[in-house]
Amino acid sequence: MRQSGAGAAVRATCNVLAPQAGRPIPITGELTSWWEMSDILHFASGAQTSDEEPAVPAGETPAPSWSDLVERVRVGEPAALEELYLIFSKGIRFYLCRQLGPQDLDDKVHDIFLIITQAIQSGDLREPDRLMGYVRTVVRRQVAAHIDHAVHTRRHQTSLETGIVVRDRDADPERKAILHENMTVAMRILDSIPKRDREVLIRFYLKEQSPAEICREMELSETQFRLIKSRAKARFGELGRARLSHRIGYLQKLPHK
Amino acid sequence: MAPDTNRHVDQEELESYSMGRIPEEECVRLEEHLLVCDSCRKRLAETDLFIASMRLACARLRAGARPKKTPRHGRSSV
């Protein structure tokens, strides 16, 4: 009874937040895929253009009183459920989308909130101050379960030779197109920089050599190594923005129907 | 001891995380912080995109591919 009560409470909260959908959706904007979001964020939000490292936000993210929030959720306070959802929904969504792609994202987020609130309301969360750690654990477990399920399904379908192909994220044409476009930008950058810098980037990003190894073998200081990477990243942002403004200009010239 | 999840993630950490090179202990702190920090999530998304593109481009260049020439008008040159 208690569990179904928790589920109803979460659904009620979600309905408050997303009355039309009747299930959780992000408060601001719909995240459809990590690469799409990356594209939008990168080219629309003004990535760094200098040789400096991207700015880390100043200060810290203040943490609310987790034990207080947990206690209010435990007793079923609707505002506390809403607060829990507001604090964690975007982060959970981001993590799931990054790991599993955009398929059934709303349902997955909803399931995770059910698990969390049921655990709190049944007293299973033993350290309320470690709520963030608990949320992370639940999300990771759910991701692992989805991956296990996908692997099992794929094996089963292969063994039956039904001819049904389980969807492969890498085969997503939209993802392929966006990555290809960004890869072209990266290729132009690699083609334009000194051979030595290109070698550093290939060693780091493709061969996955450690920074220490690269610096030792190429006789670079750590600062020089970081500068080569940050310059390439800054140039990537510049070219991306130029491409975006070119597209916007083109779209604005199109006749309106 | 609970990790310090209030502190923002620096660029090197984000890059290590994106490339799967971060130690588990640090991964806990970082992922807990990402759950509640919008700005660090945005920076991670940018980093993911850059690394994925750079990996593909490095592989292509090593395989002998050349970047396509694009018209200069309306676009910046490198």
Coordinates of C-alpha atoms in Angstrom, one line a residue:
Chain A
M1 CA 0.0 0.0 0.0
R2 CA 2.8 2.3 1.0
Q3 CA 4.5 1.8 -2.3
S4 CA 1.5 2.5 -4.4
G5 CA 0.9 5.5 -2.3
A6 CA 4.4 6.8 -3.1
G7 CA 3.9 6.1 -6.8
A8 CA 0.6 8.0 -6.8
A9 CA 2.3 10.9 -5.0
V10 CA 5.1 11.0 -7.6
R11 CA 2.6 10.8 -10.5
A12 CA 0.6 13.6 -8.8
T13 CA 3.7 15.7 -8.6
C14 CA 4.6 15.0 -12.2
N15 CA 1.1 15.9 -13.2
V16 CA 1.4 19.2 -11.5
L17 CA 4.7 19.8 -13.3
A18 CA 3.5 18.4 -16.7
P19 CA -0.3 18.4 -16.7
Q20 CA -0.6 17.7 -20.4
A21 CA 1.8 14.8 -20.6
G22 CA 0.8 13.2 -17.3
R23 CA 4.4 12.1 -16.7
P24 CA 7.6 13.8 -15.9
I25 CA 9.2 16.2 -18.4
P26 CA 12.0 18.6 -17.9
I27 CA 11.0 21.9 -16.5
T28 CA 12.9 23.9 -19.2
G29 CA 13.2 22.4 -22.6
E30 CA 13.1 18.9 -24.0
L31 CA 16.4 17.2 -24.2
T32 CA 16.2 14.9 -27.2
S33 CA 19.7 13.6 -27.4
W34 CA 23.1 14.3 -26.1
W35 CA 24.6 15.1 -29.4
E36 CA 21.7 17.4 -30.3
M37 CA 21.9 19.2 -27.0
S38 CA 25.7 19.4 -27.4
D39 CA 25.2 21.0 -30.8
I40 CA 22.7 23.5 -29.6
L41 CA 24.6 24.4 -26.5
H42 CA 27.9 24.6 -28.2
F43 CA 27.0 26.7 -31.1
A44 CA 24.3 28.8 -29.6
S45 CA 25.6 29.6 -26.2
G46 CA 28.9 31.2 -27.2
A47 CA 31.7 28.8 -26.3
Q48 CA 35.1 30.3 -25.5
T49 CA 37.0 31.9 -28.3
S50 CA 40.3 32.6 -26.6
D51 CA 43.2 30.3 -26.0
E52 CA 42.3 30.1 -22.3
E53 CA 40.7 27.1 -20.8
P54 CA 36.9 27.3 -20.6
A55 CA 35.7 29.2 -17.5
V56 CA 34.7 27.1 -14.6
P57 CA 31.7 28.7 -13.0
A58 CA 32.7 30.8 -10.0
G59 CA 31.8 29.6 -6.5
E60 CA 30.0 26.5 -5.6
T61 CA 26.5 25.0 -6.1
P62 CA 24.9 25.3 -2.6
A63 CA 23.4 22.1 -1.5
P64 CA 20.0 22.1 0.2
S65 CA 19.4 20.3 3.4
W66 CA 19.0 16.8 2.2
S67 CA 17.9 15.3 5.5
D68 CA 15.2 18.0 5.8
L69 CA 14.0 17.3 2.2
V70 CA 14.1 13.5 2.8
E71 CA 12.0 13.9 5.9
R72 CA 9.4 16.0 4.1
V73 CA 9.2 13.5 1.3
R74 CA 8.9 10.6 3.8
V75 CA 5.8 12.1 5.3
G76 CA 4.4 12.7 1.8
E77 CA 4.5 16.5 1.6
P78 CA 3.6 17.4 -2.0
A79 CA 5.9 20.4 -2.1
A80 CA 8.8 18.3 -1.1
L81 CA 8.1 15.8 -3.9
E82 CA 8.0 18.7 -6.3
E83 CA 11.3 20.1 -4.9
L84 CA 12.9 16.6 -5.2
Y85 CA 11.8 16.5 -8.8
L86 CA 13.0 20.0 -9.6
I87 CA 16.4 19.4 -8.1
F88 CA 17.2 16.1 -9.8
S89 CA 15.1 15.7 -12.9
K90 CA 17.3 17.5 -15.4
G91 CA 20.5 15.8 -14.1
I92 CA 18.9 12.4 -14.2
R93 CA 17.6 13.1 -17.7
F94 CA 21.0 14.2 -18.9
Y95 CA 22.7 11.1 -17.5
L96 CA 20.2 8.7 -19.0
C97 CA 20.3 10.4 -22.3
R98 CA 24.1 10.4 -22.4
Q99 CA 24.3 6.7 -21.5
L100 CA 21.2 5.3 -23.3
G101 CA 20.1 7.8 -25.9
P102 CA 16.8 9.6 -26.1
Q103 CA 14.5 6.6 -26.4
D104 CA 11.7 6.4 -23.8
L105 CA 13.4 9.1 -21.7
D106 CA 10.3 10.3 -19.9
D107 CA 9.4 6.8 -18.8
K108 CA 12.8 6.1 -17.6
V109 CA 13.0 9.3 -15.5
H110 CA 9.5 8.5 -14.1
D111 CA 10.6 5.0 -13.1
I112 CA 13.6 6.4 -11.3
F113 CA 11.6 8.9 -9.3
L114 CA 9.2 6.1 -8.3
I115 CA 12.1 4.1 -7.0
I116 CA 13.6 7.0 -5.1
T117 CA 10.4 8.2 -3.5
Q118 CA 9.3 4.7 -2.6
A119 CA 12.6 4.0 -0.9
I120 CA 12.4 7.3 1.1
Q121 CA 8.8 6.7 2.1
S122 CA 9.4 3.1 3.2
G123 CA 12.4 4.2 5.3
D124 CA 15.0 2.4 3.1
L125 CA 17.2 5.5 2.8
R126 CA 19.3 5.1 5.8
E127 CA 21.5 8.2 5.4
P128 CA 19.3 11.1 4.3
D129 CA 22.4 13.4 4.1
R130 CA 23.7 11.1 1.3
L131 CA 20.6 11.6 -0.9
M132 CA 22.7 12.6 -3.9
G133 CA 24.7 9.4 -3.6
Y134 CA 21.6 7.4 -3.4
V135 CA 20.0 9.0 -6.5
R136 CA 23.3 8.4 -8.4
T137 CA 23.3 4.8 -7.4
V138 CA 19.7 4.3 -8.5
V139 CA 20.3 6.0 -11.8
R140 CA 23.4 3.9 -12.5
R141 CA 21.6 0.7 -11.6
Q142 CA 18.8 1.6 -13.9
V143 CA 21.2 2.3 -16.7
A144 CA 23.0 -1.1 -16.1
A145 CA 19.6 -2.8 -16.2
H146 CA 18.6 -1.2 -19.5
I147 CA 21.9 -2.2 -21.0
D148 CA 21.6 -5.8 -19.8
H149 CA 18.1 -5.9 -21.2
A150 CA 19.2 -4.5 -24.6
V151 CA 22.1 -7.0 -24.8
H152 CA 19.8 -9.9 -23.9
T153 CA 17.2 -8.8 -26.4
R154 CA 19.8 -8.5 -29.1
R155 CA 21.3 -11.9 -28.4
H156 CA 17.8 -13.5 -28.3
Q157 CA 16.8 -11.9 -31.5
T158 CA 20.0 -12.9 -33.2
S159 CA 19.7 -16.5 -32.0
L160 CA 16.2 -16.7 -33.4
E161 CA 17.3 -15.2 -36.7
T162 CA 14.0 -13.4 -37.0
G163 CA 15.5 -10.8 -39.2
I164 CA 14.5 -8.1 -36.7
V165 CA 17.4 -5.7 -36.0
V166 CA 17.6 -4.1 -32.6
R167 CA 18.2 -0.4 -33.0
D168 CA 21.8 0.6 -32.8
R169 CA 22.5 4.1 -31.6
D170 CA 25.4 4.4 -34.0
A171 CA 23.1 3.7 -36.9
D172 CA 20.9 6.7 -36.0
P173 CA 21.1 8.8 -39.2
E174 CA 20.5 12.1 -37.4
R175 CA 23.4 11.4 -35.0
K176 CA 25.6 10.3 -37.9
A177 CA 24.9 13.5 -39.8
I178 CA 25.6 15.8 -36.9
L179 CA 28.8 13.9 -35.9
H180 CA 29.9 14.0 -39.5
E181 CA 29.4 17.7 -39.8
N182 CA 31.3 18.3 -36.6
M183 CA 34.0 15.9 -37.7
T184 CA 34.5 18.0 -40.8
V185 CA 35.1 21.0 -38.7
A186 CA 37.6 19.1 -36.5
M187 CA 39.4 17.9 -39.7
R188 CA 39.7 21.5 -40.9
I189 CA 41.3 22.4 -37.6
L190 CA 43.7 19.5 -37.7
D191 CA 44.6 20.3 -41.2
S192 CA 45.4 23.9 -40.4
I193 CA 47.6 23.5 -37.3
P194 CA 51.3 22.6 -37.1
K195 CA 52.2 19.0 -37.6
R196 CA 53.5 18.7 -34.0
D197 CA 50.3 20.0 -32.5
R198 CA 48.3 17.6 -34.7
E199 CA 50.5 14.8 -33.5
V200 CA 49.7 15.8 -29.9
L201 CA 46.0 15.7 -30.5
I202 CA 46.1 12.4 -32.3
R203 CA 48.1 10.8 -29.5
F204 CA 45.7 12.1 -26.9
Y205 CA 42.3 11.7 -28.5
L206 CA 42.8 8.8 -30.9
K207 CA 45.6 6.7 -29.4
E208 CA 44.5 7.6 -25.8
Q209 CA 48.0 8.2 -24.6
S210 CA 48.3 9.8 -21.2
P211 CA 49.2 13.5 -20.9
A212 CA 52.4 12.5 -19.0
E213 CA 53.4 10.1 -21.7
I214 CA 52.8 12.6 -24.5
C215 CA 54.7 15.3 -22.7
R216 CA 57.6 13.1 -22.0
E217 CA 57.9 11.6 -25.6
M218 CA 57.3 15.0 -27.3
E219 CA 59.3 17.1 -24.8
L220 CA 56.4 19.3 -23.9
S221 CA 55.6 21.0 -20.6
E222 CA 52.1 20.4 -19.1
T223 CA 51.2 24.0 -19.9
Q224 CA 52.1 23.6 -23.6
F225 CA 50.1 20.4 -23.8
R226 CA 47.0 22.0 -22.3
L227 CA 47.4 25.1 -24.6
I228 CA 47.4 22.9 -27.7
K229 CA 44.2 21.2 -26.6
S230 CA 42.4 24.4 -25.5
R231 CA 43.4 26.2 -28.8
A232 CA 41.9 23.4 -30.8
K233 CA 38.7 23.5 -28.7
A234 CA 38.4 27.2 -29.0
R235 CA 38.8 27.0 -32.8
F236 CA 36.2 24.3 -32.9
G237 CA 33.8 26.7 -31.1
E238 CA 34.6 29.5 -33.5
L239 CA 34.0 27.5 -36.6
G240 CA 30.8 26.0 -35.2
R241 CA 29.4 29.5 -34.5
A242 CA 30.4 30.7 -37.9
R243 CA 28.6 27.7 -39.4
L244 CA 25.5 28.4 -37.3
S245 CA 25.4 32.1 -38.3
H246 CA 25.8 31.1 -41.9
R247 CA 22.8 28.7 -41.6
I248 CA 20.7 31.4 -39.9
G249 CA 21.6 33.9 -42.6
Y250 CA 20.6 31.3 -45.3
L251 CA 17.3 30.5 -43.5
Q252 CA 16.5 34.2 -43.2
K253 CA 16.9 34.7 -46.9
L254 CA 14.4 32.0 -47.7
P255 CA 11.0 33.3 -48.9
H256 CA 8.3 33.0 -46.2
K257 CA 5.3 30.8 -47.2
Chain B
M1 CA 33.5 10.5 4.2
A2 CA 31.0 12.1 1.8
P3 CA 32.6 13.6 -1.4
D4 CA 32.6 17.4 -1.8
T5 CA 29.8 17.6 -4.4
N6 CA 29.3 21.4 -4.2
R7 CA 32.5 22.2 -6.0
H8 CA 32.3 22.8 -9.8
V9 CA 34.1 20.4 -12.1
D10 CA 37.2 21.8 -13.9
Q11 CA 37.9 21.3 -17.6
E12 CA 40.5 18.7 -17.2
E13 CA 38.2 16.6 -15.0
L14 CA 35.4 16.9 -17.5
E15 CA 37.7 15.8 -20.3
S16 CA 38.9 12.8 -18.3
Y17 CA 35.4 11.9 -17.4
S18 CA 34.2 12.2 -21.0
M19 CA 37.1 9.9 -22.1
G20 CA 36.4 7.4 -19.3
R21 CA 39.8 8.1 -17.7
I22 CA 38.6 9.3 -14.3
P23 CA 39.3 7.3 -11.1
E24 CA 36.1 5.8 -9.5
E25 CA 36.5 7.9 -6.3
E26 CA 36.6 11.1 -8.3
C27 CA 33.8 9.8 -10.6
V28 CA 31.4 9.6 -7.6
R29 CA 32.0 13.3 -6.7
L30 CA 31.7 14.4 -10.3
E31 CA 28.5 12.5 -11.1
E32 CA 26.8 13.6 -7.9
H33 CA 27.7 17.2 -8.8
L34 CA 26.4 16.8 -12.4
L35 CA 23.1 15.6 -11.0
V36 CA 22.4 19.1 -9.6
C37 CA 24.6 21.5 -11.7
D38 CA 23.3 22.9 -14.9
S39 CA 26.4 24.7 -16.0
C40 CA 28.7 21.8 -15.5
R41 CA 26.3 19.6 -17.5
K42 CA 26.5 22.1 -20.4
R43 CA 30.2 22.1 -20.3
L44 CA 30.3 18.3 -20.3
A45 CA 28.0 18.2 -23.3
E46 CA 30.4 20.6 -25.2
T47 CA 33.3 18.5 -24.2
D48 CA 31.6 15.3 -25.3
L49 CA 30.9 16.7 -28.7
F50 CA 34.4 18.1 -29.2
I51 CA 36.1 14.8 -28.2
A52 CA 33.8 12.7 -30.4
S53 CA 34.4 14.9 -33.4
M54 CA 38.1 15.1 -32.8
R55 CA 38.4 11.3 -32.5
L56 CA 36.6 10.8 -35.7
A57 CA 38.7 13.5 -37.5
C58 CA 42.0 12.1 -36.2
A59 CA 41.0 8.6 -37.4
R60 CA 40.0 10.0 -40.8
L61 CA 43.2 12.0 -41.2
R62 CA 45.4 9.1 -40.3
A63 CA 43.5 7.0 -42.9
G64 CA 44.6 9.5 -45.5
A65 CA 41.4 11.5 -45.8
R66 CA 41.6 15.3 -46.5
P67 CA 39.2 17.9 -45.3
K68 CA 36.8 19.2 -47.9
K69 CA 37.4 22.7 -49.1
T70 CA 34.5 25.0 -48.4
P71 CA 33.7 28.3 -50.1
R72 CA 35.0 31.3 -48.2
H73 CA 32.0 33.5 -48.4
G74 CA 29.8 33.4 -45.3
R75 CA 32.2 31.1 -43.5
S76 CA 35.3 31.7 -41.5
S77 CA 38.5 30.2 -42.6
V78 CA 40.9 28.4 -40.4

